[in-house]
PDB file of C-alpha atoms in Angstrom:
ATOM      1  CA  MET M1038      17.959 -50.670 -60.661  1.00  0.00           C
ATOM      2  CA  ILE M1039      19.203 -48.506 -63.636  1.00  0.00           C
ATOM      3  CA  GLY M1040      21.908 -50.864 -64.904  1.00  0.00           C
ATOM      4  CA  GLU M1041      25.160 -52.462 -63.921  1.00  0.00           C
ATOM      5  CA  ALA M1042      28.498 -51.139 -62.869  1.00  0.00           C
ATOM      6  CA  ARG M1043      31.813 -52.975 -62.753  1.00  0.00           C
ATOM      7  CA  ALA M1044      33.665 -53.462 -59.337  1.00  0.00           C
ATOM      8  CA  PHE M1045      36.954 -54.847 -58.254  1.00  0.00           C
ATOM      9  CA  TRP M1046      36.629 -57.621 -55.665  1.00  0.00           C
ATOM     10  CA  LEU M1047      39.243 -59.630 -53.721  1.00  0.00           C
ATOM     11  CA  ARG M1048      37.850 -63.114 -54.353  1.00  0.00           C
ATOM     12  CA  THR M1049      40.528 -64.905 -52.053  1.00  0.00           C
ATOM     13  CA  PRO M1050      43.741 -63.482 -50.617  1.00  0.00           C
ATOM     14  CA  GLY M1051      46.157 -63.042 -53.543  1.00  0.00           C
ATOM     15  CA  ARG M1052      43.404 -63.227 -56.287  1.00  0.00           C
ATOM     16  CA  GLY M1053      41.233 -60.353 -57.462  1.00  0.00           C
ATOM     17  CA  GLU M1054      38.634 -60.166 -60.119  1.00  0.00           C
ATOM     18  CA  ILE M1055      36.354 -57.716 -61.975  1.00  0.00           C
ATOM     19  CA  ARG M1056      32.517 -58.284 -61.212  1.00  0.00           C
ATOM     20  CA  SER M1057      29.278 -56.893 -62.564  1.00  0.00           C
ATOM     21  CA  VAL M1058      27.236 -55.376 -59.738  1.00  0.00           C
ATOM     22  CA  PRO M1059      23.765 -53.911 -59.766  1.00  0.00           C
ATOM     23  CA  LEU M1060      23.542 -50.058 -59.943  1.00  0.00           C
ATOM     24  CA  ALA M1061      20.467 -48.674 -58.097  1.00  0.00           C
ATOM     25  CA  ALA M1062      18.795 -45.489 -58.997  1.00  0.00           C
ATOM     26  CA  PRO M1063      19.865 -42.597 -56.602  1.00  0.00           C
ATOM     27  CA  GLY M1064      17.180 -41.651 -54.098  1.00  0.00           C
ATOM     28  CA  PRO M1065      16.626 -38.354 -52.442  1.00  0.00           C
ATOM     29  CA  GLY M1066      19.864 -36.828 -51.010  1.00  0.00           C
ATOM     30  CA  GLU M1067      21.976 -39.352 -53.044  1.00  0.00           C
ATOM     31  CA  VAL M1068      24.233 -39.092 -56.065  1.00  0.00           C
ATOM     32  CA  LEU M1069      25.230 -41.241 -58.900  1.00  0.00           C
ATOM     33  CA  VAL M1070      28.887 -40.929 -59.591  1.00  0.00           C
ATOM     34  CA  ARG M1071      30.579 -42.157 -62.823  1.00  0.00           C
ATOM     35  CA  SER M1072      34.318 -42.953 -61.993  1.00  0.00           C
ATOM     36  CA  ARG M1073      37.233 -41.262 -63.875  1.00  0.00           C
ATOM     37  CA  TYR M1074      40.088 -42.317 -61.688  1.00  0.00           C
ATOM     38  CA  SER M1075      40.953 -44.347 -58.565  1.00  0.00           C
ATOM     39  CA  GLY M1076      44.257 -44.690 -56.809  1.00  0.00           C
ATOM     40  CA  VAL M1077      45.735 -47.943 -55.282  1.00  0.00           C
ATOM     41  CA  SER M1078      46.786 -47.132 -51.855  1.00  0.00           C
ATOM     42  CA  ARG M1079      49.949 -49.411 -52.095  1.00  0.00           C
ATOM     43  CA  GLY M1080      50.637 -50.033 -48.602  1.00  0.00           C
ATOM     44  CA  THR M1081      47.231 -50.737 -46.943  1.00  0.00           C
ATOM     45  CA  GLU M1082      45.765 -52.180 -50.183  1.00  0.00           C
ATOM     46  CA  THR M1083      48.533 -54.713 -50.827  1.00  0.00           C
ATOM     47  CA  LEU M1084      48.172 -56.023 -47.166  1.00  0.00           C
ATOM     48  CA  VAL M1085      44.501 -56.428 -47.782  1.00  0.00           C
ATOM     49  CA  PHE M1086      45.099 -58.121 -51.045  1.00  0.00           C
ATOM     50  CA  ALA M1087      47.537 -60.553 -49.385  1.00  0.00           C
ATOM     51  CA  GLY M1088      44.885 -61.248 -46.715  1.00  0.00           C
ATOM     52  CA  ARG M1089      47.233 -59.880 -43.964  1.00  0.00           C
ATOM     53  CA  VAL M1090      44.666 -57.866 -41.905  1.00  0.00           C
ATOM     54  CA  PRO M1091      44.795 -59.086 -38.342  1.00  0.00           C
ATOM     55  CA  ALA M1092      41.394 -60.545 -37.169  1.00  0.00           C
ATOM     56  CA  ASP M1093      41.264 -58.165 -34.256  1.00  0.00           C
ATOM     57  CA  GLN M1094      41.460 -55.225 -36.634  1.00  0.00           C
ATOM     58  CA  TYR M1095      38.659 -56.334 -39.245  1.00  0.00           C
ATOM     59  CA  ALA M1096      36.363 -53.804 -37.782  1.00  0.00           C
ATOM     60  CA  ALA M1097      38.907 -50.957 -37.544  1.00  0.00           C
ATOM     61  CA  MET M1098      40.102 -51.464 -41.112  1.00  0.00           C
ATOM     62  CA  ARG M1099      36.755 -51.411 -42.686  1.00  0.00           C
ATOM     63  CA  ALA M1100      36.623 -48.740 -45.571  1.00  0.00           C
ATOM     64  CA  PRO M1101      33.501 -46.385 -45.817  1.00  0.00           C
ATOM     65  CA  PHE M1102      31.820 -48.361 -48.640  1.00  0.00           C
ATOM     66  CA  GLN M1103      33.385 -51.703 -48.299  1.00  0.00           C
ATOM     67  CA  GLU M1104      31.297 -54.705 -49.235  1.00  0.00           C
ATOM     68  CA  GLY M1105      32.014 -58.108 -47.880  1.00  0.00           C
ATOM     69  CA  ASP M1106      34.383 -59.098 -45.035  1.00  0.00           C
ATOM     70  CA  PHE M1107      38.122 -59.681 -44.408  1.00  0.00           C
ATOM     71  CA  PRO M1108      40.018 -61.520 -45.370  1.00  0.00           C
ATOM     72  CA  ALA M1109      37.736 -62.241 -48.446  1.00  0.00           C
ATOM     73  CA  PRO M1110      35.702 -61.957 -50.588  1.00  0.00           C
ATOM     74  CA  VAL M1111      35.811 -58.168 -50.019  1.00  0.00           C
ATOM     75  CA  LYS M1112      35.304 -55.036 -52.095  1.00  0.00           C
ATOM     76  CA  TYR M1113      37.967 -52.622 -50.830  1.00  0.00           C
ATOM     77  CA  GLY M1114      39.507 -49.372 -51.726  1.00  0.00           C
ATOM     78  CA  TYR M1115      39.036 -45.600 -50.824  1.00  0.00           C
ATOM     79  CA  LEU M1116      40.566 -43.164 -53.322  1.00  0.00           C
ATOM     80  CA  ASN M1117      38.075 -42.397 -56.109  1.00  0.00           C
ATOM     81  CA  VAL M1118      37.503 -39.353 -58.292  1.00  0.00           C
ATOM     82  CA  GLY M1119      34.409 -39.203 -60.609  1.00  0.00           C
ATOM     83  CA  VAL M1120      31.764 -37.037 -62.055  1.00  0.00           C
ATOM     84  CA  VAL M1121      28.126 -36.694 -60.576  1.00  0.00           C
ATOM     85  CA  GLU M1122      25.631 -37.765 -63.201  1.00  0.00           C
ATOM     86  CA  GLN M1123      22.604 -37.546 -61.044  1.00  0.00           C
ATOM     87  CA  GLY M1124      21.642 -35.929 -57.753  1.00  0.00           C
ATOM     88  CA  PRO M1125      21.192 -32.514 -56.253  1.00  0.00           C
ATOM     89  CA  ALA M1126      21.495 -29.642 -58.791  1.00  0.00           C
ATOM     90  CA  GLU M1127      24.585 -28.077 -57.101  1.00  0.00           C
ATOM     91  CA  LEU M1128      26.645 -31.359 -57.539  1.00  0.00           C
ATOM     92  CA  ARG M1129      25.376 -32.453 -61.047  1.00  0.00           C
ATOM     93  CA  GLY M1130      28.356 -32.245 -63.416  1.00  0.00           C
ATOM     94  CA  ARG M1131      30.779 -31.612 -60.601  1.00  0.00           C
ATOM     95  CA  THR M1132      34.076 -33.705 -60.242  1.00  0.00           C
ATOM     96  CA  VAL M1133      34.091 -35.035 -56.751  1.00  0.00           C
ATOM     97  CA  PHE M1134      36.305 -37.222 -54.504  1.00  0.00           C
ATOM     98  CA  CYS M1135      34.813 -40.111 -52.655  1.00  0.00           C
ATOM     99  CA  LEU M1136      36.271 -42.709 -50.245  1.00  0.00           C
ATOM    100  CA  HIS M1137      34.864 -45.570 -52.422  1.00  0.00           C
ATOM    101  CA  PRO M1138      36.194 -48.789 -53.653  1.00  0.00           C
ATOM    102  CA  HIS M1139      37.378 -49.369 -57.168  1.00  0.00           C
ATOM    103  CA  GLN M1140      34.128 -49.338 -59.161  1.00  0.00           C
ATOM    104  CA  SER M1141      33.110 -47.857 -62.559  1.00  0.00           C
ATOM    105  CA  ALA M1142      29.963 -46.151 -60.979  1.00  0.00           C
ATOM    106  CA  TYR M1143      28.320 -46.062 -57.672  1.00  0.00           C
ATOM    107  CA  VAL M1144      25.401 -44.396 -55.696  1.00  0.00           C
ATOM    108  CA  VAL M1145      26.307 -42.846 -52.278  1.00  0.00           C
ATOM    109  CA  PRO M1146      24.814 -40.266 -50.031  1.00  0.00           C
ATOM    110  CA  ALA M1147      25.542 -36.692 -51.335  1.00  0.00           C
ATOM    111  CA  GLU M1148      27.449 -35.844 -48.204  1.00  0.00           C
ATOM    112  CA  ALA M1149      30.042 -38.728 -48.918  1.00  0.00           C
ATOM    113  CA  VAL M1150      31.417 -36.709 -51.867  1.00  0.00           C
ATOM    114  CA  VAL M1151      33.627 -33.627 -51.916  1.00  0.00           C
ATOM    115  CA  PRO M1152      33.872 -31.406 -54.855  1.00  0.00           C
ATOM    116  CA  VAL M1153      37.277 -31.173 -56.269  1.00  0.00           C
ATOM    117  CA  PRO M1154      38.511 -27.734 -56.448  1.00  0.00           C
ATOM    118  CA  ASP M1155      39.009 -26.244 -60.084  1.00  0.00           C
ATOM    119  CA  ALA M1156      42.634 -25.882 -59.461  1.00  0.00           C
ATOM    120  CA  VAL M1157      43.217 -29.541 -58.891  1.00  0.00           C
ATOM    121  CA  PRO M1158      43.381 -31.856 -61.938  1.00  0.00           C
ATOM    122  CA  PRO M1159      41.056 -34.948 -61.426  1.00  0.00           C
ATOM    123  CA  ALA M1160      43.917 -37.394 -61.703  1.00  0.00           C
ATOM    124  CA  ARG M1161      45.923 -35.591 -58.825  1.00  0.00           C
ATOM    125  CA  ALA M1162      42.707 -35.487 -56.651  1.00  0.00           C
ATOM    126  CA  VAL M1163      42.955 -39.323 -55.996  1.00  0.00           C
ATOM    127  CA  LEU M1164      45.671 -38.489 -53.530  1.00  0.00           C
ATOM    128  CA  ALA M1165      43.217 -36.703 -51.323  1.00  0.00           C
ATOM    129  CA  GLY M1166      42.877 -39.571 -48.978  1.00  0.00           C
ATOM    130  CA  THR M1167      46.758 -39.937 -48.537  1.00  0.00           C
ATOM    131  CA  VAL M1168      47.130 -36.086 -48.095  1.00  0.00           C
ATOM    132  CA  GLU M1169      44.310 -36.263 -45.560  1.00  0.00           C
ATOM    133  CA  THR M1170      46.457 -38.904 -43.640  1.00  0.00           C
ATOM    134  CA  ALA M1171      49.479 -36.553 -43.845  1.00  0.00           C
ATOM    135  CA  VAL M1172      47.476 -33.661 -42.574  1.00  0.00           C
ATOM    136  CA  ASN M1173      46.350 -35.616 -39.585  1.00  0.00           C
ATOM    137  CA  ALA M1174      49.941 -36.693 -38.992  1.00  0.00           C
ATOM    138  CA  LEU M1175      51.154 -33.141 -38.795  1.00  0.00           C
ATOM    139  CA  TRP M1176      48.378 -32.266 -36.490  1.00  0.00           C
ATOM    140  CA  ASP M1177      49.588 -34.856 -34.216  1.00  0.00           C
ATOM    141  CA  ALA M1178      53.256 -34.054 -34.712  1.00  0.00           C
ATOM    142  CA  ALA M1179      53.003 -30.282 -34.409  1.00  0.00           C
ATOM    143  CA  PRO M1180      56.192 -29.398 -36.079  1.00  0.00           C
ATOM    144  CA  LEU M1181      57.581 -26.052 -34.970  1.00  0.00           C
ATOM    145  CA  VAL M1182      59.351 -23.300 -37.101  1.00  0.00           C
ATOM    146  CA  GLY M1183      62.781 -24.107 -37.662  1.00  0.00           C
ATOM    147  CA  ASP M1184      62.531 -27.858 -36.720  1.00  0.00           C
ATOM    148  CA  ARG M1185      64.893 -30.411 -38.090  1.00  0.00           C
ATOM    149  CA  VAL M1186      62.721 -33.196 -39.469  1.00  0.00           C
ATOM    150  CA  SER M1187      63.246 -36.564 -41.162  1.00  0.00           C
ATOM    151  CA  VAL M1188      60.483 -38.646 -42.901  1.00  0.00           C
ATOM    152  CA  VAL M1189      61.684 -42.257 -42.977  1.00  0.00           C
ATOM    153  CA  GLY M1190      59.975 -44.142 -45.753  1.00  0.00           C
ATOM    154  CA  ALA M1191      59.360 -42.412 -49.180  1.00  0.00           C
ATOM    155  CA  GLY M1192      56.017 -44.235 -50.020  1.00  0.00           C
ATOM    156  CA  MET M1193      52.826 -42.430 -50.776  1.00  0.00           C
ATOM    157  CA  VAL M1194      52.245 -41.387 -47.051  1.00  0.00           C
ATOM    158  CA  GLY M1195      55.798 -40.412 -46.517  1.00  0.00           C
ATOM    159  CA  CYS M1196      56.046 -38.381 -49.586  1.00  0.00           C
ATOM    160  CA  CYS M1197      52.846 -36.499 -48.801  1.00  0.00           C
ATOM    161  CA  VAL M1198      54.142 -35.660 -45.366  1.00  0.00           C
ATOM    162  CA  ALA M1199      57.447 -34.396 -46.725  1.00  0.00           C
ATOM    163  CA  ALA M1200      55.669 -32.373 -49.315  1.00  0.00           C
ATOM    164  CA  LEU M1201      53.663 -30.548 -46.616  1.00  0.00           C
ATOM    165  CA  LEU M1202      56.594 -30.157 -44.360  1.00  0.00           C
ATOM    166  CA  ALA M1203      58.449 -28.327 -47.085  1.00  0.00           C
ATOM    167  CA  ARG M1204      56.061 -25.558 -46.749  1.00  0.00           C
ATOM    168  CA  PHE M1205      56.729 -25.054 -43.050  1.00  0.00           C
ATOM    169  CA  PRO M1206      58.908 -21.936 -42.462  1.00  0.00           C
ATOM    170  CA  GLY M1207      62.465 -22.696 -41.651  1.00  0.00           C
ATOM    171  CA  VAL M1208      61.849 -26.432 -41.389  1.00  0.00           C
ATOM    172  CA  ARG M1209      64.749 -28.509 -42.728  1.00  0.00           C
ATOM    173  CA  VAL M1210      63.244 -31.784 -44.192  1.00  0.00           C
ATOM    174  CA  GLU M1211      65.096 -34.902 -45.242  1.00  0.00           C
ATOM    175  CA  LEU M1212      63.290 -37.734 -46.765  1.00  0.00           C
ATOM    176  CA  VAL M1213      64.995 -41.171 -46.058  1.00  0.00           C
ATOM    177  CA  ASP M1214      64.535 -44.315 -48.034  1.00  0.00           C
ATOM    178  CA  THR M1215      66.525 -47.412 -49.143  1.00  0.00           C
ATOM    179  CA  ASP M1216      65.500 -46.788 -52.759  1.00  0.00           C
ATOM    180  CA  PRO M1217      67.975 -44.296 -54.316  1.00  0.00           C
ATOM    181  CA  THR M1218      65.504 -43.545 -57.209  1.00  0.00           C
ATOM    182  CA  ARG M1219      63.317 -41.808 -54.577  1.00  0.00           C
ATOM    183  CA  ALA M1220      65.960 -38.878 -54.613  1.00  0.00           C
ATOM    184  CA  GLU M1221      64.332 -37.739 -57.752  1.00  0.00           C
ATOM    185  CA  VAL M1222      60.903 -37.622 -56.013  1.00  0.00           C
ATOM    186  CA  ALA M1223      62.444 -35.670 -53.029  1.00  0.00           C
ATOM    187  CA  ALA M1224      63.941 -33.158 -55.320  1.00  0.00           C
ATOM    188  CA  ALA M1225      60.441 -32.590 -57.040  1.00  0.00           C
ATOM    189  CA  LEU M1226      58.932 -32.047 -53.612  1.00  0.00           C
ATOM    190  CA  GLY M1227      61.548 -29.643 -52.616  1.00  0.00           C
ATOM    191  CA  VAL M1228      63.191 -31.722 -49.819  1.00  0.00           C
ATOM    192  CA  GLY M1229      66.439 -33.250 -49.075  1.00  0.00           C
ATOM    193  CA  PHE M1230      67.133 -36.974 -49.501  1.00  0.00           C
ATOM    194  CA  ALA M1231      69.388 -39.591 -47.910  1.00  0.00           C
ATOM    195  CA  PRO M1232      69.821 -43.417 -47.621  1.00  0.00           C
ATOM    196  CA  PRO M1233      69.255 -44.761 -44.171  1.00  0.00           C
ATOM    197  CA  GLN M1234      72.971 -45.078 -43.383  1.00  0.00           C
ATOM    198  CA  GLY M1235      73.744 -41.620 -44.570  1.00  0.00           C
ATOM    199  CA  ALA M1236      70.669 -39.942 -42.753  1.00  0.00           C
ATOM    200  CA  THR M1237      71.326 -36.753 -40.697  1.00  0.00           C
ATOM    201  CA  GLY M1238      71.049 -37.194 -36.970  1.00  0.00           C
ATOM    202  CA  GLY M1239      69.892 -34.907 -34.074  1.00  0.00           C
ATOM    203  CA  ARG M1240      66.399 -34.549 -35.532  1.00  0.00           C
ATOM    204  CA  ASP M1241      63.817 -32.724 -33.297  1.00  0.00           C
ATOM    205  CA  LEU M1242      61.054 -34.835 -35.075  1.00  0.00           C
ATOM    206  CA  VAL M1243      61.071 -38.066 -37.286  1.00  0.00           C
ATOM    207  CA  VAL M1244      57.918 -39.277 -39.074  1.00  0.00           C
ATOM    208  CA  HIS M1245      58.114 -43.012 -39.831  1.00  0.00           C
ATOM    209  CA  ALA M1246      56.173 -44.355 -42.609  1.00  0.00           C
ATOM    210  CA  SER M1247      58.401 -47.339 -44.111  1.00  0.00           C
ATOM    211  CA  ALA M1248      56.355 -50.074 -42.511  1.00  0.00           C
ATOM    212  CA  THR M1249      59.662 -51.867 -41.479  1.00  0.00           C
ATOM    213  CA  ALA M1250      61.211 -52.516 -38.137  1.00  0.00           C
ATOM    214  CA  ALA M1251      64.448 -51.438 -39.430  1.00  0.00           C
ATOM    215  CA  GLY M1252      62.865 -48.062 -40.477  1.00  0.00           C
ATOM    216  CA  LEU M1253      61.486 -47.608 -37.147  1.00  0.00           C
ATOM    217  CA  GLN M1254      64.712 -48.509 -35.362  1.00  0.00           C
ATOM    218  CA  ARG M1255      66.604 -45.993 -37.649  1.00  0.00           C
ATOM    219  CA  SER M1256      63.977 -43.320 -36.904  1.00  0.00           C
ATOM    220  CA  LEU M1257      64.761 -43.592 -33.154  1.00  0.00           C
ATOM    221  CA  GLU M1258      68.521 -43.381 -33.870  1.00  0.00           C
ATOM    222  CA  LEU M1259      67.994 -40.213 -35.682  1.00  0.00           C
ATOM    223  CA  LEU M1260      66.451 -38.302 -32.859  1.00  0.00           C
ATOM    224  CA  ARG M1261      68.010 -35.756 -30.762  1.00  0.00           C
ATOM    225  CA  PRO M1262      67.456 -36.328 -26.731  1.00  0.00           C
ATOM    226  CA  GLU M1263      63.745 -35.976 -26.020  1.00  0.00           C
ATOM    227  CA  GLY M1264      62.858 -36.124 -29.671  1.00  0.00           C
ATOM    228  CA  THR M1265      59.664 -37.771 -31.014  1.00  0.00           C
ATOM    229  CA  VAL M1266      58.962 -40.329 -33.710  1.00  0.00           C
ATOM    230  CA  VAL M1267      55.492 -40.091 -35.167  1.00  0.00           C
ATOM    231  CA  GLU M1268      54.610 -43.555 -36.263  1.00  0.00           C
ATOM    232  CA  LEU M1269      52.415 -43.733 -39.464  1.00  0.00           C
ATOM    233  CA  SER M1270      53.078 -47.225 -40.568  1.00  0.00           C
ATOM    234  CA  TRP M1271      50.568 -50.054 -40.503  1.00  0.00           C
ATOM    235  CA  TYR M1272      52.176 -53.408 -40.135  1.00  0.00           C
ATOM    236  CA  GLY M1273      49.094 -55.657 -40.515  1.00  0.00           C
ATOM    237  CA  ASP M1274      49.827 -59.079 -38.921  1.00  0.00           C
ATOM    238  CA  ARG M1275      53.654 -58.595 -38.776  1.00  0.00           C
ATOM    239  CA  THR M1276      55.512 -58.399 -35.436  1.00  0.00           C
ATOM    240  CA  VAL M1277      57.872 -55.531 -34.964  1.00  0.00           C
ATOM    241  CA  ALA M1278      61.111 -55.992 -32.820  1.00  0.00           C
ATOM    242  CA  LEU M1279      62.988 -52.992 -31.714  1.00  0.00           C
ATOM    243  CA  ALA M1280      66.394 -52.655 -29.666  1.00  0.00           C
ATOM    244  CA  LEU M1281      65.446 -50.248 -26.744  1.00  0.00           C
ATOM    245  CA  GLY M1282      68.432 -50.986 -24.560  1.00  0.00           C
ATOM    246  CA  GLY M1283      70.424 -47.919 -26.097  1.00  0.00           C
ATOM    247  CA  ALA M1284      69.413 -44.262 -26.002  1.00  0.00           C
ATOM    248  CA  PHE M1285      65.831 -44.965 -25.894  1.00  0.00           C
ATOM    249  CA  HIS M1286      65.490 -44.517 -22.018  1.00  0.00           C
ATOM    250  CA  SER M1287      68.603 -42.183 -21.470  1.00  0.00           C
ATOM    251  CA  GLY M1288      67.442 -39.960 -24.268  1.00  0.00           C
ATOM    252  CA  ARG M1289      63.783 -39.926 -23.147  1.00  0.00           C
ATOM    253  CA  LEU M1290      62.591 -40.755 -26.614  1.00  0.00           C
ATOM    254  CA  THR M1291      58.958 -40.910 -27.532  1.00  0.00           C
ATOM    255  CA  VAL M1292      57.052 -42.964 -30.135  1.00  0.00           C
ATOM    256  CA  ARG M1293      53.685 -41.647 -30.806  1.00  0.00           C
ATOM    257  CA  ALA M1294      51.100 -43.438 -33.047  1.00  0.00           C
ATOM    258  CA  SER M1295      49.099 -41.433 -35.592  1.00  0.00           C
ATOM    259  CA  GLN M1296      46.332 -42.773 -37.728  1.00  0.00           C
ATOM    260  CA  VAL M1297      43.615 -41.264 -39.962  1.00  0.00           C
ATOM    261  CA  GLY M1298      40.530 -42.969 -38.356  1.00  0.00           C
ATOM    262  CA  ALA M1299      39.964 -40.044 -35.958  1.00  0.00           C
ATOM    263  CA  VAL M1300      40.757 -36.353 -36.204  1.00  0.00           C
ATOM    264  CA  ALA M1301      43.963 -35.709 -34.245  1.00  0.00           C
ATOM    265  CA  PRO M1302      43.154 -34.716 -30.709  1.00  0.00           C
ATOM    266  CA  ALA M1303      44.719 -31.156 -31.106  1.00  0.00           C
ATOM    267  CA  ARG M1304      42.112 -30.400 -33.724  1.00  0.00           C
ATOM    268  CA  ARG M1305      39.230 -32.553 -32.686  1.00  0.00           C
ATOM    269  CA  ASP M1306      37.190 -29.670 -31.115  1.00  0.00           C
ATOM    270  CA  SER M1307      37.529 -27.448 -34.061  1.00  0.00           C
ATOM    271  CA  ARG M1308      37.809 -29.615 -37.213  1.00  0.00           C
ATOM    272  CA  SER M1309      35.497 -32.370 -38.702  1.00  0.00           C
ATOM    273  CA  PHE M1310      36.430 -35.238 -41.068  1.00  0.00           C
ATOM    274  CA  ALA M1311      34.858 -33.140 -43.955  1.00  0.00           C
ATOM    275  CA  ASP M1312      37.136 -30.176 -42.907  1.00  0.00           C
ATOM    276  CA  ARG M1313      40.175 -32.456 -42.910  1.00  0.00           C
ATOM    277  CA  LEU M1314      39.463 -33.835 -46.346  1.00  0.00           C
ATOM    278  CA  GLY M1315      38.430 -30.384 -47.757  1.00  0.00           C
ATOM    279  CA  LEU M1316      41.913 -29.154 -46.641  1.00  0.00           C
ATOM    280  CA  ALA M1317      43.647 -32.067 -48.290  1.00  0.00           C
ATOM    281  CA  LEU M1318      41.843 -31.328 -51.603  1.00  0.00           C
ATOM    282  CA  ASP M1319      42.857 -27.559 -51.306  1.00  0.00           C
ATOM    283  CA  LEU M1320      46.534 -28.544 -50.732  1.00  0.00           C
ATOM    284  CA  LEU M1321      46.631 -30.637 -53.862  1.00  0.00           C
ATOM    285  CA  ALA M1322      46.631 -27.561 -56.063  1.00  0.00           C
ATOM    286  CA  ASP M1323      50.279 -27.718 -55.826  1.00  0.00           C
ATOM    287  CA  PRO M1324      51.669 -29.447 -58.832  1.00  0.00           C
ATOM    288  CA  ALA M1325      54.510 -30.968 -56.934  1.00  0.00           C
ATOM    289  CA  PHE M1326      52.093 -33.917 -55.977  1.00  0.00           C
ATOM    290  CA  ASP M1327      52.217 -34.976 -59.518  1.00  0.00           C
ATOM    291  CA  ALA M1328      55.578 -36.682 -58.605  1.00  0.00           C
ATOM    292  CA  LEU M1329      53.604 -39.187 -56.533  1.00  0.00           C
ATOM    293  CA  LEU M1330      51.593 -40.434 -59.605  1.00  0.00           C
ATOM    294  CA  THR M1331      54.013 -43.144 -60.945  1.00  0.00           C
ATOM    295  CA  GLY M1332      52.070 -45.354 -63.085  1.00  0.00           C
ATOM    296  CA  GLU M1333      48.829 -45.802 -64.904  1.00  0.00           C
ATOM    297  CA  SER M1334      46.649 -48.850 -65.821  1.00  0.00           C
ATOM    298  CA  ARG M1335      43.191 -49.553 -67.164  1.00  0.00           C
ATOM    299  CA  PHE M1336      40.470 -50.695 -64.605  1.00  0.00           C
ATOM    300  CA  ALA M1337      40.281 -54.097 -66.365  1.00  0.00           C
ATOM    301  CA  GLU M1338      43.900 -54.633 -65.490  1.00  0.00           C
ATOM    302  CA  LEU M1339      43.493 -53.998 -61.695  1.00  0.00           C
ATOM    303  CA  PRO M1340      43.543 -57.615 -60.610  1.00  0.00           C
ATOM    304  CA  ASP M1341      46.889 -58.090 -62.282  1.00  0.00           C
ATOM    305  CA  VAL M1342      48.224 -54.501 -61.042  1.00  0.00           C
ATOM    306  CA  LEU M1343      47.434 -55.464 -57.475  1.00  0.00           C
ATOM    307  CA  ALA M1344      49.093 -58.837 -57.627  1.00  0.00           C
ATOM    308  CA  ARG M1345      52.288 -57.235 -59.139  1.00  0.00           C
ATOM    309  CA  LEU M1346      52.275 -54.367 -56.489  1.00  0.00           C
ATOM    310  CA  THR M1347      51.957 -57.023 -53.778  1.00  0.00           C
ATOM    311  CA  ALA M1348      54.808 -59.146 -55.241  1.00  0.00           C
ATOM    312  CA  GLY M1349      56.894 -56.013 -55.564  1.00  0.00           C
ATOM    313  CA  SER M1350      57.454 -56.633 -59.374  1.00  0.00           C
ATOM    314  CA  LEU M1351      55.697 -53.212 -60.059  1.00  0.00           C
ATOM    315  CA  PRO M1352      57.352 -50.418 -58.361  1.00  0.00           C
ATOM    316  CA  ALA M1353      54.996 -47.477 -57.711  1.00  0.00           C
ATOM    317  CA  LEU M1354      54.056 -44.624 -55.411  1.00  0.00           C
ATOM    318  CA  CYS M1355      50.354 -44.078 -56.389  1.00  0.00           C
ATOM    319  CA  HIS M1356      49.272 -46.278 -59.264  1.00  0.00           C
ATOM    320  CA  LEU M1357      46.455 -44.464 -61.218  1.00  0.00           C
ATOM    321  CA  ILE M1358      43.473 -46.584 -62.435  1.00  0.00           C
ATOM    322  CA  THR M1359      41.610 -45.196 -65.403  1.00  0.00           C
ATOM    323  CA  TYR M1360      37.896 -45.879 -66.266  1.00  0.00           C
ATOM    324  CA  ASP M1361      37.525 -44.542 -69.806  1.00  0.00           C
ATOM    325  CA  GLY M1362      36.271 -47.566 -71.736  1.00  0.00           C
ATOM    326  CA  GLU M1363      37.184 -49.576 -68.747  1.00  0.00           C
TER     327      GLU M1363
END
């Protein structure tokens, strides 16, 4: 051991704490990373914080460097950016992204970190895991030039999907959310905005990311005949009810699941997990993504931050955690 680090642990559902943890010396092929930033993945992490991971999903929902088990005690998280202090010469001193829980320093295999491109500020790089989800969703959705696309749910994932769709030639993108303040984020991303009741219909494709039954129902209503909803929401232990007696059958509508645990089938033969994450980091050179960083707190404040995010009293897209002085 070469010292101690500080890590966030969920002690019991709804209550987190900062713990001292031993920090091992890196061995051959390993790196010691000192954290600069981590991001709170608001949707998934608040469900974990509240203890709402279904028992049959415990294995599927494990993060790469998670310790402990659901529902608690557990060390969870996966959006970390830091600097390599020890390890292979080609990585020492590099800013890297890692799918690691919230912790001030950590040791992982060198292949678990991805260098952040020089054109991407370290704080923005915490979005790499979420942009990776959006990349996979668009590999699943396969939008075409000129498509009319809505993204329902302007959270972190929905906004990342909208930002990438805005780059597609001729694609008309509308971001849909119940929060009118998300119109400013949509403008920064270069896409349209509408509340659910005012959303444009006849869409070729709808990407759903609101994690609500009402949002999924509205997504189906916005489709043209034979259109597709790509479902990105994770509902935890909640039951989702839909009214499928209307145009669902007569319109031959499709609901297709997408999730980041496997590379999308359309790219599975040609792209690896590392390729997907590397692409996400390259895409983050676009400063438009800064609109998704909507708050900042010190690492010591993380237990309170997660409690407030879960309760809804702290509005945020990606809440940034800083480690300078902890």
